Coordinates of C-alpha atoms and ligand atoms in Angstrom, one line a residue:
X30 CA 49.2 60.2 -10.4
X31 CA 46.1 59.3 -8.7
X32 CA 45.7 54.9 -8.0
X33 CA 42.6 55.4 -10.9
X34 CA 45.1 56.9 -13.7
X35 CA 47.0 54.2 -12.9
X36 CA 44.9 51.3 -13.0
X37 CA 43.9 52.9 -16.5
X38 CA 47.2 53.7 -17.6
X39 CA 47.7 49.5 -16.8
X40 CA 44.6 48.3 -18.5
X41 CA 45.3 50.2 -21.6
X42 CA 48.9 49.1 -22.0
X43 CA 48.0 45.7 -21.5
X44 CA 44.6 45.9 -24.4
X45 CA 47.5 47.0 -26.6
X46 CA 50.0 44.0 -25.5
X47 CA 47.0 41.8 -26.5
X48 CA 46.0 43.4 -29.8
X49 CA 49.8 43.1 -31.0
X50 CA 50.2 39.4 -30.1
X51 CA 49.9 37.1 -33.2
X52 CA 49.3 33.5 -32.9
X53 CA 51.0 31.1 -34.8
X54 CA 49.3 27.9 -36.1
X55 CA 52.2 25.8 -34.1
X56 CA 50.6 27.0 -30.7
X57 CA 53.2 29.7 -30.3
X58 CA 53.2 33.4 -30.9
X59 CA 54.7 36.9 -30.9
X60 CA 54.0 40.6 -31.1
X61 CA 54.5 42.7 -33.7
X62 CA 55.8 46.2 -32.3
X63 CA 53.2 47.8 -33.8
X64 CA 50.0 46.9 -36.5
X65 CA 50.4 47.8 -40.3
X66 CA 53.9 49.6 -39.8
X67 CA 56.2 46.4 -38.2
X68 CA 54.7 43.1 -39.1
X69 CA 57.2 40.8 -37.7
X70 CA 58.9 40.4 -34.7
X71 CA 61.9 42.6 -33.7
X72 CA 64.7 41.7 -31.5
X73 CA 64.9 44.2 -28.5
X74 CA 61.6 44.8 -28.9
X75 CA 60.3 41.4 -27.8
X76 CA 62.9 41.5 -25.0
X77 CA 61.1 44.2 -23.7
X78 CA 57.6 43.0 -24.3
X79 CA 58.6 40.1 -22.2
X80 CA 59.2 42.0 -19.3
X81 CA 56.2 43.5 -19.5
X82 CA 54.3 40.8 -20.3
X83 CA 56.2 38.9 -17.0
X84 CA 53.8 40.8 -15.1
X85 CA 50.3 39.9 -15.7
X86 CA 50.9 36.6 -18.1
X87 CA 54.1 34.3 -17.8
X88 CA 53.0 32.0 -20.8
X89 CA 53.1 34.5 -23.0
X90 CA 56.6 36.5 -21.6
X91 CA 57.9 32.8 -22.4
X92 CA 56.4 32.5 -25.8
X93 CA 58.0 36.0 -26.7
X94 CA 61.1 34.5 -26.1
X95 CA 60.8 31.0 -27.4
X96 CA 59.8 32.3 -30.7
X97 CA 62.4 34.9 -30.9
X98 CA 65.1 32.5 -30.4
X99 CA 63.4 30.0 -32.7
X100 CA 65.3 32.2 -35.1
X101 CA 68.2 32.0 -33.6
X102 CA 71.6 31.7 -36.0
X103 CA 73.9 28.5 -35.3
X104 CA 76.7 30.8 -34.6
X105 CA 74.9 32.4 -31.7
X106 CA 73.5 35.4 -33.3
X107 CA 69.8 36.5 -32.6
X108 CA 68.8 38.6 -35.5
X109 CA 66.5 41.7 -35.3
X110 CA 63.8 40.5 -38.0
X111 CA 62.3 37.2 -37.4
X112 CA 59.9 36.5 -40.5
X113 CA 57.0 34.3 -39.0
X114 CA 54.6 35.1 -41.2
X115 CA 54.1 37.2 -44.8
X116 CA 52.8 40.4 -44.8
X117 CA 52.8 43.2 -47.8
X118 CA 53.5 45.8 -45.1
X119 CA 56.8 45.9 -44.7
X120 CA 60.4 46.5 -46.4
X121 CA 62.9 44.7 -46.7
X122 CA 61.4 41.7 -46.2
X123 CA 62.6 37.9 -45.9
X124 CA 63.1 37.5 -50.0
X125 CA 65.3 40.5 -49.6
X126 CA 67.5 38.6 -46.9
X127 CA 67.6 35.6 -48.4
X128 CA 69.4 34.7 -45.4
X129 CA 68.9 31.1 -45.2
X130 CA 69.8 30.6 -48.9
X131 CA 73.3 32.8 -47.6
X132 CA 74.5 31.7 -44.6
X133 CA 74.4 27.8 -43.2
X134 CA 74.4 29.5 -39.5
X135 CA 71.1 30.7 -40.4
X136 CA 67.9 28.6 -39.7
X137 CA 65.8 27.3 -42.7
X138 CA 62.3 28.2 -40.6
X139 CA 61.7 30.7 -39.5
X140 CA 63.4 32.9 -41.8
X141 CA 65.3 36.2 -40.6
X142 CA 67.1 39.0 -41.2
X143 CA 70.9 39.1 -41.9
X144 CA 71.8 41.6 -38.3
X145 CA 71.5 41.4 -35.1
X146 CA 70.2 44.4 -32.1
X147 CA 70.8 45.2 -28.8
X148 CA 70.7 41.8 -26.6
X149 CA 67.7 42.3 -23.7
X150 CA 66.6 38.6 -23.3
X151 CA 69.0 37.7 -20.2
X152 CA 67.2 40.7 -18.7
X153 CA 63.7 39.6 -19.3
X154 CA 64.7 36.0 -18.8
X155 CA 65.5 36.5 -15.2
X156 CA 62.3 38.9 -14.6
X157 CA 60.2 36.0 -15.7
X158 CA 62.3 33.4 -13.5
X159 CA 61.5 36.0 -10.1
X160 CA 57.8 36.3 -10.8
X161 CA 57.5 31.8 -11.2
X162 CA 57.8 30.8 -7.8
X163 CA 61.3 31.4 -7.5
X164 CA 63.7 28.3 -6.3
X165 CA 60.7 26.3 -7.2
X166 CA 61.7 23.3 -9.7
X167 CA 59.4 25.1 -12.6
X168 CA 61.4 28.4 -12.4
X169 CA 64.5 26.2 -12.6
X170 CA 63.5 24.7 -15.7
X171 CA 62.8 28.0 -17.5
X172 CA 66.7 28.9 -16.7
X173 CA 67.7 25.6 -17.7
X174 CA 65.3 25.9 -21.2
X175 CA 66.6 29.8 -21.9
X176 CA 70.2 29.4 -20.6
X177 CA 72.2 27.3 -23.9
X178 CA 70.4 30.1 -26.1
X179 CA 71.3 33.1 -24.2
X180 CA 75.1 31.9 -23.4
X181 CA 75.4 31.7 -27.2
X182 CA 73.8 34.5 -28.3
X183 CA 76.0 36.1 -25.8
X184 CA 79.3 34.3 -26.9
X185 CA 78.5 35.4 -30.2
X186 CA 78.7 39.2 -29.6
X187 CA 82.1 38.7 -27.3
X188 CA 83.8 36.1 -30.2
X189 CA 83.2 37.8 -33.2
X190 CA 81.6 41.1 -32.7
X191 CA 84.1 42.3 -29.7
X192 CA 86.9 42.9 -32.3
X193 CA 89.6 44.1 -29.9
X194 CA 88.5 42.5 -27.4
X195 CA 87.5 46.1 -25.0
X196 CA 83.8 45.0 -24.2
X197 CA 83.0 47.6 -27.2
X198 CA 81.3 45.7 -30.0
X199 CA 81.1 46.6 -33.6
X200 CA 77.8 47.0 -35.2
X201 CA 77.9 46.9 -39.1
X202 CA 74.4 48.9 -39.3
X203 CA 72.5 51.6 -38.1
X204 CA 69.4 48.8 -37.7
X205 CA 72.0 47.1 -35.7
X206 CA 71.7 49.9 -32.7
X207 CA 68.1 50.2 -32.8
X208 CA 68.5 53.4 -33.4
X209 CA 68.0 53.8 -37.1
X210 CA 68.4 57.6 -38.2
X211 CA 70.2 58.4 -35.2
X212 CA 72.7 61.5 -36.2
X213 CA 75.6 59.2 -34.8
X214 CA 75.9 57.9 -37.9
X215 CA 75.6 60.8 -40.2
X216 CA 78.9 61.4 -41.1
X217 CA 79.8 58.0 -41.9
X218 CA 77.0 57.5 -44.0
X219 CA 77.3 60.9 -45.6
X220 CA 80.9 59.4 -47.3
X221 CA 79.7 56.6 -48.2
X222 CA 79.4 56.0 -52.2
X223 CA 76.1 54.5 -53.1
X224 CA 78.0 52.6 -56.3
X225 CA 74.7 50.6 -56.8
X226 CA 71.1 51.7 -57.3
X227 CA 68.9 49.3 -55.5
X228 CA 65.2 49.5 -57.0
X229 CA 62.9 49.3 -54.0
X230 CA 59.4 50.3 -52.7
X231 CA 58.9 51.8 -49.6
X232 CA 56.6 50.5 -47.2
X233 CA 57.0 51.8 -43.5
X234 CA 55.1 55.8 -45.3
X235 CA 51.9 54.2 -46.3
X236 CA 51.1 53.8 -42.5
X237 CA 53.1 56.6 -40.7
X238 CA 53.8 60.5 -42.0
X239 CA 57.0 60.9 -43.6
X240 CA 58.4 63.6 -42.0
X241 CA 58.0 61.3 -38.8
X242 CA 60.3 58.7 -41.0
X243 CA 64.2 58.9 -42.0
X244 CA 64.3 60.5 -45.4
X245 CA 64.6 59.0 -48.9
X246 CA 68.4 59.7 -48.5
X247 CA 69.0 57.3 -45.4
X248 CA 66.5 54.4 -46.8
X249 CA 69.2 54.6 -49.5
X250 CA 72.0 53.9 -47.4
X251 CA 70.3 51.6 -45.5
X252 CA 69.5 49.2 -48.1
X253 CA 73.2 49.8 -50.1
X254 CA 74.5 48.6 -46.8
X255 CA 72.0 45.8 -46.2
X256 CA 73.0 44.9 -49.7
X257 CA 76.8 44.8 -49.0
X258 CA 76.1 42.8 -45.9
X259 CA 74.0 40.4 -48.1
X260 CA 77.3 40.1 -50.6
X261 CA 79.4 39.3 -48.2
X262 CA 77.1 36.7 -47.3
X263 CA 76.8 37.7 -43.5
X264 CA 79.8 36.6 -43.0
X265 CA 81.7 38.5 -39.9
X266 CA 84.5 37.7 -40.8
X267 CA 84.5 39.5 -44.5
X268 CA 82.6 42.5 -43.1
X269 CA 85.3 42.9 -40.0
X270 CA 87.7 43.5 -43.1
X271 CA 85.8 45.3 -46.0
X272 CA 82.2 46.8 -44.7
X273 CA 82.2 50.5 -45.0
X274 CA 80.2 51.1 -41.7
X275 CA 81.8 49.7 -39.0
X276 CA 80.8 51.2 -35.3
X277 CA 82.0 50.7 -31.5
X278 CA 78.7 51.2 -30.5
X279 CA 78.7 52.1 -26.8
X280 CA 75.1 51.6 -26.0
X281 CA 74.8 48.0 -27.5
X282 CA 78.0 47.7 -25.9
X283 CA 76.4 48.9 -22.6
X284 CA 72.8 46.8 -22.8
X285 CA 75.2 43.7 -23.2
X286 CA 77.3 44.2 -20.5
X287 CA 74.4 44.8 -18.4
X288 CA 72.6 41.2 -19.6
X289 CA 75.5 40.0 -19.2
X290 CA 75.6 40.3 -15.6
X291 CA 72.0 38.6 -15.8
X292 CA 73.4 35.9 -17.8
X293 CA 76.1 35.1 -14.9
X294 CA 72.9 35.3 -12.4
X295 CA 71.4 32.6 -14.1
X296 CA 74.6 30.3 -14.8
X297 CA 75.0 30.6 -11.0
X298 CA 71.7 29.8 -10.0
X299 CA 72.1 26.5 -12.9
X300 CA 75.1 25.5 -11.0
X301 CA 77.1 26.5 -14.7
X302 CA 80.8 28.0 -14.7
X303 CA 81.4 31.3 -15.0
X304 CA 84.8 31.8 -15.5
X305 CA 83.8 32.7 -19.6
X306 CA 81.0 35.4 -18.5
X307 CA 83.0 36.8 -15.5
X308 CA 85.8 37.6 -18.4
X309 CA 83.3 38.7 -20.4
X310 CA 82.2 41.2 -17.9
X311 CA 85.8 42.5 -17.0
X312 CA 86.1 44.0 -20.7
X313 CA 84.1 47.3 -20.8
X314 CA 84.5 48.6 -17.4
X315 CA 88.3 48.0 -18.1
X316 CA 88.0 50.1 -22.0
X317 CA 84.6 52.3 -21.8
X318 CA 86.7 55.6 -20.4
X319 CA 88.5 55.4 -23.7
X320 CA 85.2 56.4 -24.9
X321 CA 84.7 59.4 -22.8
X322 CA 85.4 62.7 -24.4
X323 CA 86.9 65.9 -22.8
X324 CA 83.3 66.6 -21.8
X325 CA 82.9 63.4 -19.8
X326 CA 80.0 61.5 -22.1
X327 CA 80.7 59.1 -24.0
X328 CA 80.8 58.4 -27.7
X329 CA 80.7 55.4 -30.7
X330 CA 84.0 55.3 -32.5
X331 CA 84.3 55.2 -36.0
X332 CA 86.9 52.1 -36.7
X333 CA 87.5 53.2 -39.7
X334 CA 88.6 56.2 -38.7
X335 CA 89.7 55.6 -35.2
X336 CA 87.9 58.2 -34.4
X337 CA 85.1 59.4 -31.4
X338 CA 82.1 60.3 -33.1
X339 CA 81.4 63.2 -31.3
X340 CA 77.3 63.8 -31.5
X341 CA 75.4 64.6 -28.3
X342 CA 72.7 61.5 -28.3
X343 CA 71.2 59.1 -25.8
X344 CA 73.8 57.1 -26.4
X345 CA 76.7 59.3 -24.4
X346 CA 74.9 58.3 -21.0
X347 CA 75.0 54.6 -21.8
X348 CA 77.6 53.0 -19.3
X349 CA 75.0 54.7 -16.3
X350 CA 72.5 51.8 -17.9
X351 CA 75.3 49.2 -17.5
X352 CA 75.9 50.0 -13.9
X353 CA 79.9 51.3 -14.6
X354 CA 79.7 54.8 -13.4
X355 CA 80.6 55.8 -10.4
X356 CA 78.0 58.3 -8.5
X357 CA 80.6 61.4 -9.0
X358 CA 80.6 60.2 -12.6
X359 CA 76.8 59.8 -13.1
X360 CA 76.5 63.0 -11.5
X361 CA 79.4 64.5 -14.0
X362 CA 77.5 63.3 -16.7
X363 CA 74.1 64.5 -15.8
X364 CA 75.8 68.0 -15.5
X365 CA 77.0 68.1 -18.2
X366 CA 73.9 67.3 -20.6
X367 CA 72.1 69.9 -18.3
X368 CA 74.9 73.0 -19.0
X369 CA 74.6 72.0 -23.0
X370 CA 71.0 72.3 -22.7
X371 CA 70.6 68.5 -23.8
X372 CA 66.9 68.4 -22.3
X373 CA 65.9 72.0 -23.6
X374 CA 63.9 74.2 -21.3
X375 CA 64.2 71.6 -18.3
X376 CA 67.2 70.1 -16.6
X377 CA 67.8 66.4 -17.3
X378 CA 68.1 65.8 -13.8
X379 CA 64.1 66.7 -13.7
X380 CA 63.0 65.6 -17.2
X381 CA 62.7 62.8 -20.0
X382 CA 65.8 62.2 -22.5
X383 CA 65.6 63.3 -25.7
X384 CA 67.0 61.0 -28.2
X385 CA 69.5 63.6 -29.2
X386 CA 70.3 67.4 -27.1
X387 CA 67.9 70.0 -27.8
X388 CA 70.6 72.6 -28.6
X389 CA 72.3 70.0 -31.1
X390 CA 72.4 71.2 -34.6
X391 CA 70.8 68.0 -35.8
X392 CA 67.7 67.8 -32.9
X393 CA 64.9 67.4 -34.7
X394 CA 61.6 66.9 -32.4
X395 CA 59.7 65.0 -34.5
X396 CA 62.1 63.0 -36.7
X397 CA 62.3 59.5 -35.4
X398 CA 65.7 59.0 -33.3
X399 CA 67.0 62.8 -34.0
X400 CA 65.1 64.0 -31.4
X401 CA 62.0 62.5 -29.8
X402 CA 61.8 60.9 -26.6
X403 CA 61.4 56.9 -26.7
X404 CA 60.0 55.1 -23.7
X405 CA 62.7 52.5 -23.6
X406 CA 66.1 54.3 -23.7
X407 CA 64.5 56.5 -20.6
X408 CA 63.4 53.1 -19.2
X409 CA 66.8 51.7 -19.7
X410 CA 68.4 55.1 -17.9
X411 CA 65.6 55.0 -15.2
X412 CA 67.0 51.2 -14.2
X413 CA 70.7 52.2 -14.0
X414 CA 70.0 55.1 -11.5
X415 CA 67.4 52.8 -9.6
X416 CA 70.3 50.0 -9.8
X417 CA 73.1 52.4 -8.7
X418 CA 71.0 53.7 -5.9
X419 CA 70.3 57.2 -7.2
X420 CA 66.7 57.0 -5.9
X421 CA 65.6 60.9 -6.1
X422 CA 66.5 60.9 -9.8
X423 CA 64.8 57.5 -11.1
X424 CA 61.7 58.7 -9.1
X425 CA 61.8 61.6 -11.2
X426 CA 62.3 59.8 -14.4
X427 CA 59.8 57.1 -13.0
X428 CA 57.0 59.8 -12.5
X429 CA 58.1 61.3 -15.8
X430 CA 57.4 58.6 -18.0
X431 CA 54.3 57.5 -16.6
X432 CA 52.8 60.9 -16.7
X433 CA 53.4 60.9 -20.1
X434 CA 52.4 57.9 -21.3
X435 CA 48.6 58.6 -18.9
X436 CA 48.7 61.8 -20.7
X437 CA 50.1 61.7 -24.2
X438 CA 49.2 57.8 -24.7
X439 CA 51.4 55.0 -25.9
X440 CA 53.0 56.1 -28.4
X441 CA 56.1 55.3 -30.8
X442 CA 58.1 58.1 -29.3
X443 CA 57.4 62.0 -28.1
X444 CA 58.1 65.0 -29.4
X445 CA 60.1 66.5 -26.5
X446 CA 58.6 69.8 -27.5
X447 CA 55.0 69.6 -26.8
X448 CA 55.2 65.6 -25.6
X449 CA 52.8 64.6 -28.7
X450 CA 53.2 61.5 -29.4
X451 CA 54.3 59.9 -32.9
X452 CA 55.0 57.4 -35.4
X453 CA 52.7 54.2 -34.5
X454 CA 50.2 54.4 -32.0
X455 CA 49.6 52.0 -29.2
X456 CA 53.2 50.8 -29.7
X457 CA 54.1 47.6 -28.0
X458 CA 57.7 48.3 -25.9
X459 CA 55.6 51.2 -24.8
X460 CA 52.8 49.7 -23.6
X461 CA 55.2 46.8 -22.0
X462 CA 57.4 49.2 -20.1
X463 CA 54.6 51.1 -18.9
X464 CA 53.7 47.7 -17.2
X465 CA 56.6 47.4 -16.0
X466 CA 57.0 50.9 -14.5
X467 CA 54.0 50.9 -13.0
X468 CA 54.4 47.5 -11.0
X469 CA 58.0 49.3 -9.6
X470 CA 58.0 50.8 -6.4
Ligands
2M8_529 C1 62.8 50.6 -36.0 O1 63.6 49.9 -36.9 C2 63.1 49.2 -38.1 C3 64.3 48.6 -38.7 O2 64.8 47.6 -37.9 C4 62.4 50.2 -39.0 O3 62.5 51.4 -38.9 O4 61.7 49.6 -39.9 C5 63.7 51.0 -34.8 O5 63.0 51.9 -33.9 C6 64.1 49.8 -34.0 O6 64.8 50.1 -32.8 C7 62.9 48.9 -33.6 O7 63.4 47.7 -33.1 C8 62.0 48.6 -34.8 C9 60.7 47.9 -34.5 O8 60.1 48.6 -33.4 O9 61.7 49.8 -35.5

């Protein structure tokens, strides 16, 4: 890619970073992942618009975060809707939650969903702490600011998410992976008994095509789960026992471990003991190869089953983005994905992800996450085989993505067909890893 498509590339992801901020009337702000389709703020997602954001305008990679966790839960958790303001747009909203009139861990203002997402904010944390003047007293003070927040949000997943205790934590949604419709969960859902018929309106197919959208079906199961989450008052405790979805999910499980390790960088530079976060970091190199099937990926088990959910997703490469793979056993797995097709036409080993393999039976190339290619779970791959040294294969990826994104635009997600892009255009995490690409070497 010429120096010009790049500057473009960068001037354009940063117009869209701008046009998705919202300023608040307190001084503060957020960005919605998108206009019209997500209103609010999202979890993971402003984790990653941080980091991009680190790179051309530190005030507002702070505010991302500040805001975010100005939703934070008592009990640590950091949940994946943050309601600043009101908007018609969007279902289920914060009068479907009710979760400050639920649960006394939740804040009064602002108000938030009842479920959490895949923890990034250690991550960007640290990215904004190297580009302030690092050692400098200012840089310290951002640790020192983020540092209470993060070590709780990420006590909360070990204490009561981590249910045995193996570094695998349990998710009790399929919001709660960030990736909604993803087949991994289609069997589970499939026996589940929708006892109750929640009367509801869509929102999300007023501003994106259906077909782009889970089906009628999942928005069903989503919201009699929701529902049963909101019953049981949010409570862990109750839904460790009696929720009917209940998930090792090994690509949370993998993002955490890999904050985690940013968490210890900042207690360290703080001065702060570690003994708490180093144990925390023994557990899922210790358990993940439990999680690896015959085939050498790895899969989400089923707790209620005690059982590997064996679908070939994104997901099976996830402990190369936490850094736990050996080079034989990154190599293993990319061999693997490439003899089962997983990347179509191409070899992974010289093209984008798909969120789910191209010879699956459920690959769908245009229906959200059972098929397409999204920008952040290649970003997250990319940073593991950069991270584990694997140089010519992240420059692949690297080159990849940002041909894509010059060419396509910033989309939602791909098709991995014709790389079209779908769902919302000029979609933030896009936009914000596209930054961040582009400033790597
Ligand atoms: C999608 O999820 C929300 C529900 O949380 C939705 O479909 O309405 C997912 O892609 C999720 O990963 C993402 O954080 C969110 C906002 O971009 O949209």
């Amino acid at each position: 890619m010429t120096e010009k498509d790049q500057q473009e590339l960068l001037a354009t992801a940063q117009s869209v970073l701008q046009n998705n901020w919202v300023e608040l009337e307190n001084g503060t702000g957020f960005s919605k992942p998108a206009t019209r389709v997500y209103p609010y703020q999202w979890n993971w997602d402003s984790g990653f618009t941080a980091i991009g954001y680190s790179h051309f305008n530190i005030e507002r990679a702070k505010q991302e975060l500040r805001s975010l966790f100005s939703g934070q839960w008592k009990n640590g958790m950091v949940p994946h809707i943050i309601f600043h303001t009101e908007s018609l747009d969007y279902f289920p909203d914060q009068s479907f939650w009710q979760a400050n009139k639920r649960n006394s861990s939740a804040p009064e203002k602002p108000q938030t969903s009842g479920m959490t997402q895949p923890p990034v904010q250690a991550i960007a944390t640290w990215r904004i702490y190297q580009k302030m003047r690092e050692g400098s007293q200012e840089a310290e003070e951002w640790l020192r600011e983020m540092y209470s927040k993060l070590y709780k949000q990420h006590e909360y997943f070990y204490t009561k998410r981590d249910r045995n205790k193996n570094g695998i934590i349990t998710i009790y949604h399929p919001w709660e992976s960030g990736m909604d419709n993803s087949p991994r969960w289609d069997d589970i859902l499939d026996k589940i008994e929708i006892n109750t018929k929640n009367k509801y309106q869509r929102q999300d197919t007023r501003f994106v095509d259906k077909r782009f959208r889970p089906s009628d079906a999942s928005y069903n199961e989503y919201i009699f789960l929701a529902e049963k989450m909101k019953q049981a008052n949010y409570e862990d405790e109750l839904l460790k026992e009696t929720h009917p979805f209940a998930v090792e999910d090994v690509l949370l499980s993998s993002i955490l471990h890999l904050a985690t390790g940013y968490l210890e960088k900042i207690a360290m530079v703080l001065g702060e003991n570690t003994v708490e976060i180093k144990q925390w970091l023994e557990r899922l190199p210790a358990n993940i190869f439990r999680n690896q099937g015959e085939d050498r990926l790895f899969y989400d088990k089923d707790l209620r089953k005690d059982q590997l959910i064996n679908v070939k997703t994104a997901a099976c490469l996830a402990p190369i983005i936490a850094g736990v793979t050996t080079a034989s056993q990154t190599e293993e797995i990319f061999d693997t994905l490439d003899k089962s097709g997983f990347c179509g036409e191409k070899t992974c080993h010289t093209s984008l992800l798909p969120s789910v393999g191209a010879k699956e039976d459920e690959f769908s190339p245009e229906a959200y996450w059972r098929g397409p290619i999204w920008i952040n779970i290649n970003w997250l791959v990319w940073l593991g085989l950069k991270a584990a040294g694997h140089d010519e294969h992240a420059n692949i990826l690297r080159h990849n993505l940002l041909t894509l994104l010059r060419e396509h635009g910033i989309w939602e997600y791909y098709s991995p067909e014709d790389l079209s892009g779908i769902g919302a255009n000029r979609f933030t995490w896009s936009a914000a890893l596209a930054i961040d690409i582009l400033a790597s070497e």
